[in-house]
Short mmCIF file of C-alpha atoms in Angstrom, two decimals:
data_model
loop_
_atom_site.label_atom_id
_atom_site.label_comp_id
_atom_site.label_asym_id
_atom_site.label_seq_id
_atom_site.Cartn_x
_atom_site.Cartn_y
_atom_site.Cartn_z
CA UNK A 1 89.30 102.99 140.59
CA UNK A 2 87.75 100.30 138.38
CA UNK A 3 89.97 97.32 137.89
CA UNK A 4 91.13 97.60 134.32
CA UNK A 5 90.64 93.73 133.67
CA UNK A 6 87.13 92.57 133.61
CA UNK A 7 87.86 88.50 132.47
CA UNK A 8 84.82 88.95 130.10
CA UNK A 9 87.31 88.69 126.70
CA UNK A 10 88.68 85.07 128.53
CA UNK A 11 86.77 83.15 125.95
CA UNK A 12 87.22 85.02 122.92
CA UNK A 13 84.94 87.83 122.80
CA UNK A 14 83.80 90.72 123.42
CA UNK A 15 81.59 93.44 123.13
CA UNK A 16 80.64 96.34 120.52
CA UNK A 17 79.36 99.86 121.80
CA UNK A 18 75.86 99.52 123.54
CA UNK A 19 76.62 95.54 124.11
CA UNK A 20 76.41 93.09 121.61
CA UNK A 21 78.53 90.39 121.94
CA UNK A 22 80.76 89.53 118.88
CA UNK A 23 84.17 87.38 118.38
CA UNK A 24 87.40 89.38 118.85
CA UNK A 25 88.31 88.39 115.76
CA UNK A 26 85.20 90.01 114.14
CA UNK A 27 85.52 92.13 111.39
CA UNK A 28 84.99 95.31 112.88
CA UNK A 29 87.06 94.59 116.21
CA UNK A 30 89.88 94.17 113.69
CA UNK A 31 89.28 97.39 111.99
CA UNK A 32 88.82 99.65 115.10
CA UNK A 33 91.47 97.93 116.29
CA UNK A 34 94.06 98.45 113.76
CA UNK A 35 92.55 102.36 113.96
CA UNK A 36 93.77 102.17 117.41
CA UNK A 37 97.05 101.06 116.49
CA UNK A 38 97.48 103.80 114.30
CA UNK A 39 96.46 106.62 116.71
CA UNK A 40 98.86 104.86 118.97
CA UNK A 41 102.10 105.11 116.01
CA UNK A 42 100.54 108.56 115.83
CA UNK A 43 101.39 109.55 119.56
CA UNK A 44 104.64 108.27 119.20
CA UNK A 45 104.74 110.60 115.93
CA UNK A 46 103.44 113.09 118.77
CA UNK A 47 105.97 112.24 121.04
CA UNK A 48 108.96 112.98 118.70
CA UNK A 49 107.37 116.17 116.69
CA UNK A 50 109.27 119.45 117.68
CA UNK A 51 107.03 121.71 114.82
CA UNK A 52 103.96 122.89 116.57
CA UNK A 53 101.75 122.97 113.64
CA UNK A 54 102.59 118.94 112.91
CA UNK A 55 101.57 118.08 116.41
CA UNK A 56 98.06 120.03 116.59
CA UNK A 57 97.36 118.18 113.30
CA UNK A 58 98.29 114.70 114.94
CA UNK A 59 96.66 115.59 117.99
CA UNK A 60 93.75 116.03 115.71
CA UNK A 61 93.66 113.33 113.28
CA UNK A 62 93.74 110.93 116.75
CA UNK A 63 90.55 112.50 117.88
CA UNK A 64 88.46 112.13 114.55
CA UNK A 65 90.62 108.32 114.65
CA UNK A 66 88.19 107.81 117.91
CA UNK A 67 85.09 109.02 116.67
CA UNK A 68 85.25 106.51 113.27
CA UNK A 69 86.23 103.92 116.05
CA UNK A 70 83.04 104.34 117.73
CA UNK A 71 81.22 104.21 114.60
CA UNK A 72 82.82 101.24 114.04
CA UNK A 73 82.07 99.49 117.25
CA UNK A 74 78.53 100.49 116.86
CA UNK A 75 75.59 97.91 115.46
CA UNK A 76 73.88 98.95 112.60
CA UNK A 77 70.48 98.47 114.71
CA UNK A 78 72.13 100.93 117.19
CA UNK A 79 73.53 103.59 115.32
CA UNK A 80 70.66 106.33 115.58
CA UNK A 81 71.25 106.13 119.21
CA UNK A 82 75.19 106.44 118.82
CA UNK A 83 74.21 109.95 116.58
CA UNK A 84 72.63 111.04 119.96
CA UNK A 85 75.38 110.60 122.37
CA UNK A 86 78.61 110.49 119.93
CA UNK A 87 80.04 112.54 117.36
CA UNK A 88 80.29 110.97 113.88
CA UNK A 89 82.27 111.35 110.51
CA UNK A 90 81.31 114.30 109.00
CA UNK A 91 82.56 115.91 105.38
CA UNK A 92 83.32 118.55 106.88
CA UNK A 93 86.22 116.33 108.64
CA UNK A 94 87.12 115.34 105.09
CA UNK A 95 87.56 118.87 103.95
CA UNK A 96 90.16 119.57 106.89
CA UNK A 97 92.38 116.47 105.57
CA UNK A 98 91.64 118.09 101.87
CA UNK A 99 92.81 121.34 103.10
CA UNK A 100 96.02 120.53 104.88
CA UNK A 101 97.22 118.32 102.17
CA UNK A 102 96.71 120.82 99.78
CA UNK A 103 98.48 123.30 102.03
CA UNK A 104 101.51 121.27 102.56
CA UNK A 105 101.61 120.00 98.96
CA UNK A 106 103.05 123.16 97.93
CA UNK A 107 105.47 123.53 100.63
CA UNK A 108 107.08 120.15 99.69
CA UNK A 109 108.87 119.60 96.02
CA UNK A 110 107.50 117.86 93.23
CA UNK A 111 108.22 113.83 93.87
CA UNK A 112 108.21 112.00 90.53
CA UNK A 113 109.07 108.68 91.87
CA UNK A 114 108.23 106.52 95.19
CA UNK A 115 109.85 107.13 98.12
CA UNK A 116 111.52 104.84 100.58
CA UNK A 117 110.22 106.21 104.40
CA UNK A 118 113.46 106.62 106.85
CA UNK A 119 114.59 109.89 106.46
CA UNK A 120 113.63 110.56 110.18
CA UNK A 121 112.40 109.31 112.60
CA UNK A 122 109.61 111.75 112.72
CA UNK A 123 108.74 111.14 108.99
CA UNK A 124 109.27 106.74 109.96
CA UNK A 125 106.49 107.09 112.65
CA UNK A 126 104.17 109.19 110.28
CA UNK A 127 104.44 106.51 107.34
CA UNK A 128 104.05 103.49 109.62
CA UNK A 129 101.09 105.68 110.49
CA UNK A 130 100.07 105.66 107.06
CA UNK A 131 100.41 102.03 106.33
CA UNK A 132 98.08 100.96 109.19
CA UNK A 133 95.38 103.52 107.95
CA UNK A 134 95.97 102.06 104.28
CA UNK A 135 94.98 98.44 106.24
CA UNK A 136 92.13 100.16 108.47
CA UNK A 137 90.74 101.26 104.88
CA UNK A 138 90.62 97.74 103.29
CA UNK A 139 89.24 96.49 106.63
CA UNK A 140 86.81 98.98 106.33
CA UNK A 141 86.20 98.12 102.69
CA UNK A 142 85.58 94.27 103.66
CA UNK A 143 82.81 95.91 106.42
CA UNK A 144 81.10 97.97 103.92
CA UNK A 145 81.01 95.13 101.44
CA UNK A 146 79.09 93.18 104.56
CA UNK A 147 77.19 96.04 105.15
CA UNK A 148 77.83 96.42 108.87
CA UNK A 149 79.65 100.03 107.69
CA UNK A 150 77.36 102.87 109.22
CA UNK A 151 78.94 105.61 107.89
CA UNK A 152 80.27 105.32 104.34
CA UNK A 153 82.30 108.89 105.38
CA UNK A 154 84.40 106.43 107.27
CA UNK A 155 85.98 105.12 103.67
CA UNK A 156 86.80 108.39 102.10
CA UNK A 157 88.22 110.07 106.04
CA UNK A 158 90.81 106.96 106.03
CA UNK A 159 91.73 107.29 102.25
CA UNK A 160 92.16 111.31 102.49
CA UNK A 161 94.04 110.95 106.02
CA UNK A 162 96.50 108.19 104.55
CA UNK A 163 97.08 110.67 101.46
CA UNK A 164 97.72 113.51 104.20
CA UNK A 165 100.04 111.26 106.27
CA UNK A 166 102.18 110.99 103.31
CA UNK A 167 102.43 114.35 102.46
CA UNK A 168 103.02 115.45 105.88
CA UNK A 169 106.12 112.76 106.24
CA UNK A 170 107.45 114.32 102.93
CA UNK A 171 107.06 117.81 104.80
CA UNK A 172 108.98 116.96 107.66
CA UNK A 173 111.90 116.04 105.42
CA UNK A 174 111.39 118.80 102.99
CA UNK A 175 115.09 119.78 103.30
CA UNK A 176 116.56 116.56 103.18
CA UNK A 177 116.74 114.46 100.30
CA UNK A 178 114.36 111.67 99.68
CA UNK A 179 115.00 107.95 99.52
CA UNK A 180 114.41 107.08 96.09
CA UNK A 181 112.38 103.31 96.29
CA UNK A 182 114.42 102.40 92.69
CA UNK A 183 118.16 102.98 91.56
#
């Protein structure tokens, strides 16, 4: 097995797919990286889930996470060749997200007024999700407005999947009552 340290990030960088070298604190390492962080709230989401259909959808929505984090990680120069080797961000992703919040919309009630996350734990781990996709978006905003963004599908799969992490922590405490934000 392949030692899992390599001591080429010792100075401060590191390198995007197909091997340009770039600061860790580049733009797009920060995006892919706070992508990771929310497939990894996501697992724990996984981790806790007990309702089947939640967990395929997490299960999912971590696998499309990886292919917009290759995107990411890919130079604009390079991203023909990424189309040949990787998947990529494709509407028809988008229409999935559109689709299940649409379909869990109507299994939730009407919510008039913001809601505090904590009902469950299950619900906690799926907002915290939520919030780190809401930052992967505006990091992914800053790369398109640098125009290092290859895919602009990337911007509306992390607004729609924030929108459907919200819904789907108001599903999993559709029978409790909300935490209203306000008195």
């Amino acid at each position: 097995m392949a030692r899992i340290y390599t001591k080429n990030g010792d100075n401060g960088s590191t390198f995007l797919l197909f091997g340009e070298k770039v600061a860790k604190n580049d733009i797009r390492v920060e995006c892919y990286g706070t992508i990771d962080e929310c497939i990894s709230f996501l697992g724990l989401a996984y981790s806790v889930s007990t309702e089947k259909n939640i967990s395929e959808i997490i299960i999912k929505i971590q696998r499309n996470l990886f292919i917009l984090s290759t995107e990411i990680a890919c130079p604009k120069e390079k991203y023909n060749r990424l189309k040949t080797k990787y998947k990529t961000t494709k509407k028809t992703m988008i229409d999935q997200l559109e689709k299940s919040i649409d379909k869990y919309q109507k299994l939730i009630p009407e919510i008039n007024y913001f809601v505090l996350p904590g009902s469950s734990e299950l619900s906690s781990y799926i907002d915290i999700s939520r919030t780190i996709c809401r930052r992967a978006e505006r990091i992914a905003v800053s790369i398109e407005n640098m125009n290092l963004l290859n895919n602009k599908m990337i911007l509306s799969y992390l607004n729609r999947l924030s929108d459907l992490l919200y819904t789907l922590a108001r599903y999993v405490d559709r029978e409790k009552e909300y935490l209203k934000a306000t008195e």
